[in-house]
Coordinates of C-alpha atoms and ligand atoms in Angstrom, one line a residue:
M1 CA -22.2 7.0 14.8
T2 CA -23.5 10.5 14.6
L3 CA -23.4 13.4 12.2
S4 CA -24.3 17.0 13.1
A5 CA -26.9 17.3 10.2
K6 CA -29.6 14.8 9.4
T7 CA -28.7 12.6 6.4
D8 CA -30.9 11.0 3.8
Y9 CA -29.5 7.5 4.7
D10 CA -27.3 5.9 7.4
V11 CA -25.3 4.2 4.6
V12 CA -25.1 4.4 0.8
V13 CA -23.6 1.4 -0.8
V14 CA -22.3 1.9 -4.3
G15 CA -22.1 -1.3 -6.5
G16 CA -24.6 -4.2 -6.6
G17 CA -22.1 -7.0 -7.0
P18 CA -21.8 -9.6 -4.2
A19 CA -19.8 -7.3 -1.9
G20 CA -22.3 -4.4 -2.2
S21 CA -25.5 -6.4 -2.0
A22 CA -24.3 -8.5 0.9
T23 CA -23.1 -5.5 2.8
A24 CA -26.5 -3.7 2.2
I25 CA -28.5 -6.8 3.3
R26 CA -26.5 -7.2 6.5
L27 CA -26.7 -3.5 7.4
A28 CA -30.5 -3.5 6.8
G29 CA -30.7 -6.6 9.0
A30 CA -29.0 -4.6 11.7
G31 CA -31.7 -2.0 11.5
L32 CA -29.9 0.7 9.4
D33 CA -31.4 2.8 6.7
V34 CA -29.5 1.8 3.5
M35 CA -29.5 2.8 -0.2
L36 CA -27.8 0.5 -2.8
V37 CA -26.8 2.1 -6.1
E38 CA -26.0 0.0 -9.2
K39 CA -25.2 1.4 -12.6
A40 CA -26.4 -1.7 -14.6
R41 CA -29.9 -3.2 -14.9
F42 CA -29.9 -6.7 -13.5
P43 CA -29.7 -9.5 -14.5
R44 CA -26.5 -8.7 -16.4
Q45 CA -23.6 -10.8 -17.5
K46 CA -20.3 -10.4 -15.6
L47 CA -16.8 -11.4 -16.5
C48 CA -16.0 -14.1 -13.9
G49 CA -15.0 -17.8 -13.7
E50 CA -18.4 -18.4 -12.1
F51 CA -16.9 -20.9 -9.7
I52 CA -18.6 -20.2 -6.3
S53 CA -16.4 -21.6 -3.5
P54 CA -18.0 -23.9 -1.0
E55 CA -17.7 -21.4 1.9
C56 CA -20.0 -19.0 0.0
L57 CA -22.9 -21.3 0.7
E58 CA -22.7 -20.5 4.4
H59 CA -22.9 -16.8 3.5
F60 CA -25.9 -17.4 1.3
A61 CA -27.7 -19.0 4.3
E62 CA -26.8 -16.0 6.5
L63 CA -28.1 -13.6 3.8
G64 CA -31.3 -15.6 3.4
V65 CA -30.8 -16.6 -0.3
S66 CA -30.0 -20.3 -0.1
G67 CA -33.4 -21.3 -1.5
D68 CA -33.2 -18.8 -4.5
I69 CA -29.7 -19.8 -5.3
K70 CA -30.7 -23.4 -5.4
L71 CA -33.6 -22.6 -7.7
A72 CA -31.2 -20.8 -10.0
G73 CA -30.0 -24.2 -11.2
G74 CA -26.3 -24.2 -10.6
V75 CA -24.1 -27.3 -10.9
D76 CA -22.2 -28.9 -7.9
I77 CA -18.4 -28.9 -8.3
S78 CA -16.6 -31.5 -6.2
E79 CA -13.0 -30.7 -7.3
T80 CA -10.7 -28.3 -9.1
V81 CA -8.0 -29.8 -11.2
F82 CA -5.0 -27.7 -12.1
Y83 CA -3.3 -28.8 -15.4
S84 CA 0.3 -27.9 -16.4
R85 CA 0.9 -27.2 -20.0
S86 CA 2.0 -30.8 -20.6
G87 CA -1.4 -32.0 -19.3
K88 CA -0.3 -33.2 -15.8
G89 CA -3.1 -32.4 -13.3
V90 CA -3.3 -31.9 -9.5
A91 CA -6.8 -32.1 -7.9
V92 CA -8.0 -29.9 -5.1
K93 CA -11.2 -31.2 -3.4
S94 CA -14.0 -28.7 -2.8
E95 CA -14.6 -30.2 0.6
W96 CA -11.2 -29.1 1.8
F97 CA -12.7 -25.6 2.0
G98 CA -16.1 -26.1 3.5
Q99 CA -17.7 -28.7 5.8
V100 CA -17.3 -32.4 5.1
G101 CA -19.1 -33.3 1.9
S102 CA -19.5 -29.7 0.8
H103 CA -19.2 -28.7 -2.8
A104 CA -18.6 -25.6 -4.8
L105 CA -21.2 -24.3 -7.3
G106 CA -21.0 -23.4 -11.0
L107 CA -23.6 -20.6 -11.5
S108 CA -23.6 -17.6 -13.7
R109 CA -23.1 -14.2 -12.2
A110 CA -26.2 -13.0 -14.0
E111 CA -28.2 -15.3 -11.7
M112 CA -26.2 -15.1 -8.5
D113 CA -25.9 -11.3 -8.5
D114 CA -29.6 -10.9 -9.4
V115 CA -30.7 -13.1 -6.4
L116 CA -28.6 -11.0 -4.0
L117 CA -29.8 -7.7 -5.4
K118 CA -33.5 -8.8 -5.1
R119 CA -32.9 -9.9 -1.5
A120 CA -31.6 -6.5 -0.7
S121 CA -34.9 -5.0 -1.9
E122 CA -36.8 -7.6 0.1
V123 CA -35.1 -6.7 3.4
G124 CA -35.9 -3.0 2.9
V125 CA -32.8 -1.6 1.2
A126 CA -33.6 1.3 -1.3
V127 CA -32.2 -0.3 -4.5
R128 CA -31.5 2.0 -7.4
E129 CA -30.5 0.2 -10.6
E130 CA -29.3 2.1 -13.8
T131 CA -27.9 4.7 -11.5
T132 CA -24.3 5.7 -11.3
A133 CA -22.4 7.3 -8.4
A134 CA -20.8 10.1 -10.4
G135 CA -18.9 11.8 -7.5
L136 CA -18.5 12.2 -3.8
I137 CA -19.9 15.0 -1.6
F138 CA -17.5 16.4 1.0
D139 CA -17.7 18.4 4.2
D140 CA -14.1 19.5 4.5
D141 CA -12.2 16.2 4.2
R142 CA -15.1 14.0 5.2
V143 CA -17.3 12.2 2.7
I144 CA -20.9 12.9 3.5
G145 CA -22.6 11.6 0.4
V146 CA -22.6 10.8 -3.3
R147 CA -23.9 12.5 -6.5
L148 CA -26.1 10.1 -8.3
K149 CA -26.7 10.2 -12.0
D150 CA -29.7 8.3 -13.5
K151 CA -29.9 6.9 -17.1
E152 CA -31.4 10.2 -18.3
G153 CA -28.3 12.0 -17.0
L154 CA -30.2 13.7 -14.1
E155 CA -28.0 14.3 -11.1
T156 CA -29.2 14.0 -7.5
P157 CA -27.2 14.5 -4.3
V158 CA -27.7 11.9 -1.6
T159 CA -26.2 12.3 1.9
A160 CA -25.3 9.5 4.3
T161 CA -23.3 9.0 7.5
L162 CA -21.2 6.5 5.6
V163 CA -20.5 5.7 1.9
I164 CA -19.3 2.2 0.9
D165 CA -17.3 1.8 -2.3
A166 CA -18.3 -1.7 -3.6
T167 CA -17.6 -0.8 -7.2
G168 CA -15.3 -3.8 -7.9
R169 CA -11.8 -3.6 -9.4
T170 CA -12.5 -0.1 -10.8
R171 CA -12.8 1.4 -7.2
S172 CA -14.6 4.1 -9.0
L173 CA -15.1 6.3 -5.9
A174 CA -11.9 5.4 -4.0
R175 CA -9.8 5.9 -7.1
R176 CA -10.8 9.6 -7.3
L177 CA -8.9 10.2 -4.0
E178 CA -5.7 8.5 -5.2
K179 CA -2.7 10.6 -6.1
D180 CA -2.5 9.1 -9.6
A181 CA -6.3 9.4 -10.2
G182 CA -7.0 10.0 -13.9
Q183 CA -3.8 8.4 -15.1
Q184 CA -4.3 5.4 -17.3
K185 CA -2.5 2.4 -15.9
R186 CA -1.0 -0.1 -18.5
A187 CA -2.8 -3.4 -18.3
G188 CA -0.3 -6.3 -18.4
H189 CA -3.1 -8.8 -18.9
V190 CA -6.5 -9.1 -20.4
A191 CA -9.3 -11.4 -19.2
F192 CA -12.0 -13.0 -21.4
K193 CA -15.1 -14.9 -20.7
A194 CA -17.9 -16.7 -22.7
H195 CA -20.5 -19.4 -22.2
L196 CA -19.8 -22.5 -24.3
A197 CA -21.5 -25.7 -25.3
G198 CA -19.7 -29.0 -25.8
A199 CA -16.6 -28.6 -23.5
Q200 CA -15.3 -32.0 -22.5
I201 CA -14.4 -31.5 -18.9
A202 CA -14.8 -34.2 -16.2
A203 CA -18.2 -34.3 -14.6
G204 CA -18.3 -32.3 -11.3
A205 CA -14.9 -30.7 -12.0
C206 CA -13.6 -27.2 -12.5
E207 CA -10.5 -27.4 -14.7
I208 CA -7.7 -24.8 -14.7
F209 CA -5.2 -24.7 -17.5
A210 CA -1.7 -23.0 -17.2
Y211 CA 0.1 -21.6 -20.2
R212 CA 2.7 -19.0 -20.9
G213 CA 1.6 -15.6 -19.6
G214 CA -1.7 -16.7 -18.0
Y215 CA -4.2 -19.4 -17.2
G216 CA -7.9 -20.2 -17.9
G217 CA -10.7 -22.1 -16.1
C218 CA -13.7 -24.0 -17.4
N219 CA -16.6 -25.4 -15.4
S220 CA -20.3 -26.3 -15.8
I221 CA -23.0 -23.7 -15.1
E222 CA -26.8 -23.8 -15.4
H223 CA -28.7 -24.9 -18.5
G224 CA -26.0 -27.5 -19.6
L225 CA -23.5 -24.7 -20.5
F226 CA -19.9 -24.2 -19.5
N227 CA -18.2 -21.0 -18.5
L228 CA -14.7 -20.4 -20.0
C229 CA -12.8 -17.6 -18.5
F230 CA -9.1 -16.9 -19.1
I231 CA -6.4 -14.4 -18.6
A232 CA -3.7 -13.8 -21.2
D233 CA -0.7 -11.6 -21.6
A234 CA -1.6 -8.3 -23.2
K235 CA 1.1 -8.9 -25.9
D236 CA -0.4 -12.2 -26.9
V237 CA -3.8 -10.6 -27.1
K238 CA -2.4 -7.9 -29.4
R239 CA -0.7 -10.6 -31.5
C240 CA -4.1 -12.3 -31.9
G241 CA -5.7 -9.0 -33.0
S242 CA -7.7 -8.9 -29.7
D243 CA -9.9 -11.7 -31.1
A244 CA -11.0 -13.7 -28.1
E245 CA -11.6 -16.9 -30.0
R246 CA -8.1 -16.7 -31.6
V247 CA -6.6 -16.2 -28.1
M248 CA -8.5 -19.3 -26.9
R249 CA -7.2 -21.4 -29.8
E250 CA -3.7 -20.0 -30.1
V251 CA -2.8 -19.3 -26.5
V252 CA -5.1 -21.2 -24.1
C253 CA -4.9 -24.3 -26.2
T254 CA -1.1 -24.5 -25.9
N255 CA -2.1 -26.3 -22.8
K256 CA -2.6 -29.9 -23.8
R257 CA -5.6 -30.5 -21.6
A258 CA -7.3 -27.3 -22.7
A259 CA -6.8 -28.3 -26.3
A260 CA -8.7 -31.6 -25.6
V261 CA -11.4 -30.0 -23.6
L262 CA -12.1 -27.1 -26.0
Q263 CA -11.7 -28.9 -29.4
N264 CA -15.4 -29.1 -30.2
V265 CA -16.9 -26.2 -28.3
T266 CA -19.3 -23.7 -29.7
V267 CA -19.5 -20.2 -28.3
E268 CA -23.1 -19.5 -27.0
S269 CA -22.8 -16.0 -25.7
E270 CA -20.9 -12.8 -26.4
W271 CA -17.3 -12.6 -25.3
L272 CA -16.7 -10.2 -22.4
A273 CA -13.2 -8.8 -22.0
V274 CA -11.6 -6.6 -19.3
P275 CA -8.0 -5.3 -18.7
I276 CA -6.4 -6.5 -15.5
E277 CA -4.3 -3.7 -14.1
R278 CA -3.7 -4.6 -10.5
Y279 CA -3.9 -7.3 -7.9
G280 CA -3.9 -7.1 -4.1
R281 CA -4.9 -4.5 -1.6
G282 CA -6.2 -1.0 -2.0
E283 CA -7.0 1.6 0.6
L284 CA -9.7 0.3 3.0
V285 CA -10.6 3.8 4.2
P286 CA -9.6 6.3 1.4
A287 CA -11.3 9.2 3.3
Q288 CA -13.2 9.7 6.5
G289 CA -16.8 8.5 5.8
L290 CA -15.7 6.2 2.9
L291 CA -15.0 2.5 3.2
T292 CA -14.1 -0.1 0.5
V293 CA -15.3 -3.7 0.4
G294 CA -14.9 -6.6 -2.1
D295 CA -12.6 -6.1 -5.1
S296 CA -12.6 -2.4 -4.3
A297 CA -10.7 -3.3 -1.1
A298 CA -8.5 -6.1 -2.6
F299 CA -8.4 -8.1 -5.8
I300 CA -7.4 -11.7 -5.1
D301 CA -5.9 -13.7 -7.9
P302 CA -8.8 -15.4 -9.8
F303 CA -7.2 -18.8 -10.0
T304 CA -8.0 -19.2 -6.3
G305 CA -11.7 -19.0 -7.2
S306 CA -12.2 -17.0 -4.0
G307 CA -13.0 -13.4 -5.1
I308 CA -16.7 -13.9 -4.5
L309 CA -15.9 -15.4 -1.1
L310 CA -13.6 -12.4 -0.3
A311 CA -16.5 -10.1 -1.3
L312 CA -18.9 -11.9 1.0
E313 CA -16.4 -12.2 3.9
S314 CA -15.4 -8.5 3.7
S315 CA -19.1 -7.5 3.6
R316 CA -19.5 -9.5 6.9
I317 CA -16.5 -7.8 8.5
A318 CA -17.5 -4.3 7.3
A319 CA -21.2 -4.7 8.2
T320 CA -20.4 -6.0 11.7
A321 CA -18.0 -3.1 12.4
I322 CA -20.4 -0.5 11.0
A323 CA -23.5 -1.9 12.9
E324 CA -21.5 -2.0 16.2
S325 CA -20.3 1.6 15.6
F326 CA -23.9 2.9 15.0
A327 CA -25.2 1.0 18.0
A328 CA -22.4 2.3 20.3
G329 CA -22.5 5.9 18.9
R330 CA -18.7 5.6 18.1
D331 CA -16.8 8.2 16.1
P332 CA -15.9 7.5 12.4
E333 CA -12.1 7.3 13.3
T334 CA -12.7 4.4 15.7
L335 CA -14.7 2.6 13.0
A336 CA -11.9 3.1 10.5
V337 CA -9.3 1.6 12.8
E338 CA -11.5 -1.3 13.8
Y339 CA -12.4 -2.2 10.2
Q340 CA -8.7 -2.0 9.1
R341 CA -7.6 -4.2 12.0
K342 CA -10.3 -6.9 11.4
Y343 CA -9.8 -6.8 7.7
S344 CA -6.0 -7.2 7.9
S345 CA -6.1 -10.0 10.3
A346 CA -8.6 -11.9 8.1
F347 CA -7.0 -11.3 4.7
D348 CA -3.4 -10.1 4.7
A349 CA -1.7 -13.6 5.0
R350 CA -4.0 -15.1 2.4
L351 CA -3.3 -12.3 -0.1
R352 CA 0.4 -12.9 0.4
V353 CA 0.1 -16.6 -0.4
C354 CA -1.9 -15.9 -3.5
R355 CA 0.7 -13.4 -4.7
I356 CA 3.4 -16.0 -4.5
L357 CA 1.3 -18.7 -6.2
R358 CA 0.4 -16.2 -9.0
H359 CA 4.1 -15.6 -9.7
A360 CA 4.7 -19.4 -9.8
A361 CA 1.7 -19.9 -12.1
S362 CA 2.7 -17.3 -14.6
M363 CA 6.1 -18.9 -15.3
P364 CA 5.8 -22.1 -17.3
F365 CA 8.7 -23.9 -15.7
L366 CA 7.7 -23.0 -12.1
A367 CA 4.1 -23.8 -12.8
D368 CA 5.0 -27.3 -14.1
A369 CA 7.4 -27.8 -11.1
T370 CA 4.8 -26.7 -8.6
I371 CA 2.1 -29.0 -10.1
S372 CA 4.6 -32.0 -10.1
M373 CA 5.5 -31.2 -6.4
L374 CA 1.8 -31.0 -5.4
R375 CA 1.0 -34.2 -7.3
A376 CA 3.6 -36.0 -5.2
S377 CA 2.0 -35.0 -1.9
G378 CA -1.8 -34.9 -1.2
G379 CA -1.1 -33.4 2.2
L380 CA 1.0 -30.5 0.7
S381 CA -1.6 -29.7 -1.9
R382 CA -4.3 -29.6 0.8
R383 CA -2.2 -27.2 2.9
V384 CA -1.4 -24.9 0.0
A385 CA -5.0 -24.9 -1.1
R386 CA -6.2 -24.0 2.4
A387 CA -3.6 -21.2 2.7
T388 CA -5.4 -19.4 -0.1
R389 CA -8.4 -19.2 2.3
L390 CA -8.7 -18.7 6.0
A391 CA -11.5 -19.6 8.3
T392 CA -12.6 -16.1 9.2
R393 CA -15.0 -16.0 12.1
S394 CA -13.2 -12.9 13.4
A395 CA -16.1 -10.5 12.6
Ligands
FAD401 C1 -10.8 -13.3 -14.9 C2 -11.5 -13.4 -13.6 C3 -12.1 -14.6 -13.2 C4 -12.6 -14.7 -11.9 N1 -13.2 -15.9 -11.6 C5 -13.7 -16.0 -10.3 C6 -14.3 -17.2 -9.9 O1 -14.4 -18.2 -10.6 N2 -14.8 -17.3 -8.6 C7 -14.7 -16.2 -7.8 O2 -15.1 -16.4 -6.6 N3 -14.2 -15.0 -8.2 C8 -13.7 -14.9 -9.4 N4 -13.3 -13.7 -9.8 C9 -13.3 -12.5 -8.9 C10 -14.8 -12.0 -8.8 O3 -15.3 -11.8 -10.0 C11 -14.7 -10.8 -8.0 O4 -13.9 -11.0 -6.8 C12 -16.1 -10.3 -7.5 O5 -16.9 -10.0 -8.6 C13 -16.0 -9.1 -6.6 O6 -17.3 -8.7 -6.2 P1 -17.6 -7.1 -5.9 O7 -19.0 -7.0 -5.5 O8 -16.5 -6.6 -5.1 O9 -17.4 -6.4 -7.3 P2 -18.2 -6.6 -8.7 O10 -18.7 -8.0 -8.8 O11 -17.2 -6.1 -9.8 O12 -19.4 -5.6 -8.6 C14 -19.2 -4.2 -8.7 C15 -20.5 -3.6 -9.2 O13 -20.4 -2.2 -9.0 C16 -21.1 -1.6 -10.1 N5 -20.5 -0.2 -10.3 C17 -19.2 0.1 -10.7 N6 -19.1 1.4 -10.6 C18 -20.2 2.0 -10.3 C19 -20.7 3.3 -10.0 N7 -19.9 4.4 -10.2 N8 -22.0 3.5 -9.7 C20 -22.8 2.4 -9.5 N9 -22.4 1.2 -9.7 C21 -21.2 0.9 -10.1 C22 -20.8 -2.5 -11.3 O14 -21.8 -2.4 -12.3 C23 -20.8 -3.9 -10.6 O15 -22.1 -4.5 -10.7 C24 -12.7 -13.5 -11.1 C25 -12.2 -12.3 -11.6 C26 -11.6 -12.2 -12.8 C27 -11.1 -10.9 -13.3

């Protein structure tokens, strides 16, 4: 790819979550000059179920972080058990998703994201923490850079051939280009997360609890702690005075299994809370010169435990398409078409399956019926579980 004027970087990636760091690491590995901008200082807590799907371990190996992830002290997870409100469970084996004998990992995002960000620095990416991308720079309709704001409020323009929006669900750059930018969307759900001690879940399991208006998940993480993360209907949250612990007791614990697991827990961290406004796909190329990856491109339903995987897979697809474009001197339009084609063929079917399952999970009767049906057939639960993923080697 070429631009008429010399730019500061080939690519500026905004957002240091798994999508942003992985994209930056892969692009630097392909010989590109990359800047990675992150508004927080790492390590930082992040609202997430902290269930790392088995296929992510392959990405960690590709990104050169397997050793550091292991040292971070996560816990192996061999199965996820989905519990209906009445306490009936259906198990999904972790090895259905990865290679034989593979397992998922319970590890805090504070650790995982920090390992990836440090790796980006190691491979030559110019990493700027505590720096916010405050706006886009345009040449006509084409994005040619970002305005960065440091923690003192000092603004600096940085130009690049390509800008990647890896800012997560907020899509903080792509959103500026949407017609309804600036309008507040009503959040139908609110998600909460805290680290707990004393949860009584089965060893090596991630447990998911369905209840009216939402669901929650609990699994072990490092240091003998448990992550509890749940989504509740905004009306229930309001009724509980937006008190996370009350929502846990009065909403999550209407699920029988959750009530047993959480009866003696103590909360060992601050609660994090975020509104959930949207699921599914956003624009992949909101403007020429601007691509989205990770949650910024599509937010997959959290009960699939595959958002981090989607972030890592989309980073692979984007980075491969970008590196090929630079190597071949292709124009930005060709890159845009190629990225959209590869992304759609990898993810569209999976996002559709997840949408259907989400609707089933949010209706108590349907959730119970689905769990009973899957309990009756191991083969069916395996097929449904695999349909929330796809072996993407298309990049
Ligand atoms: C309730 C819930 C539970 C979940 N549980 C799981 C789970 O168990 N397993 C799983 O795989 N996935 C889970 N997910 C999904 C997972 O958290 C996301 O898919 C994943 O974090 C996406 O990574 P990302 O890099 O795209 O975005 P993020 O991880 O959100 O990273 C975006 C980064 O961009 C930074 N940023 C934002 N705006 C700017 C800006 N303007 N300038 C600079 N930096 C900026 C942010 O500080 C952040 O660090 C869950 C999600 C939710 C909501």
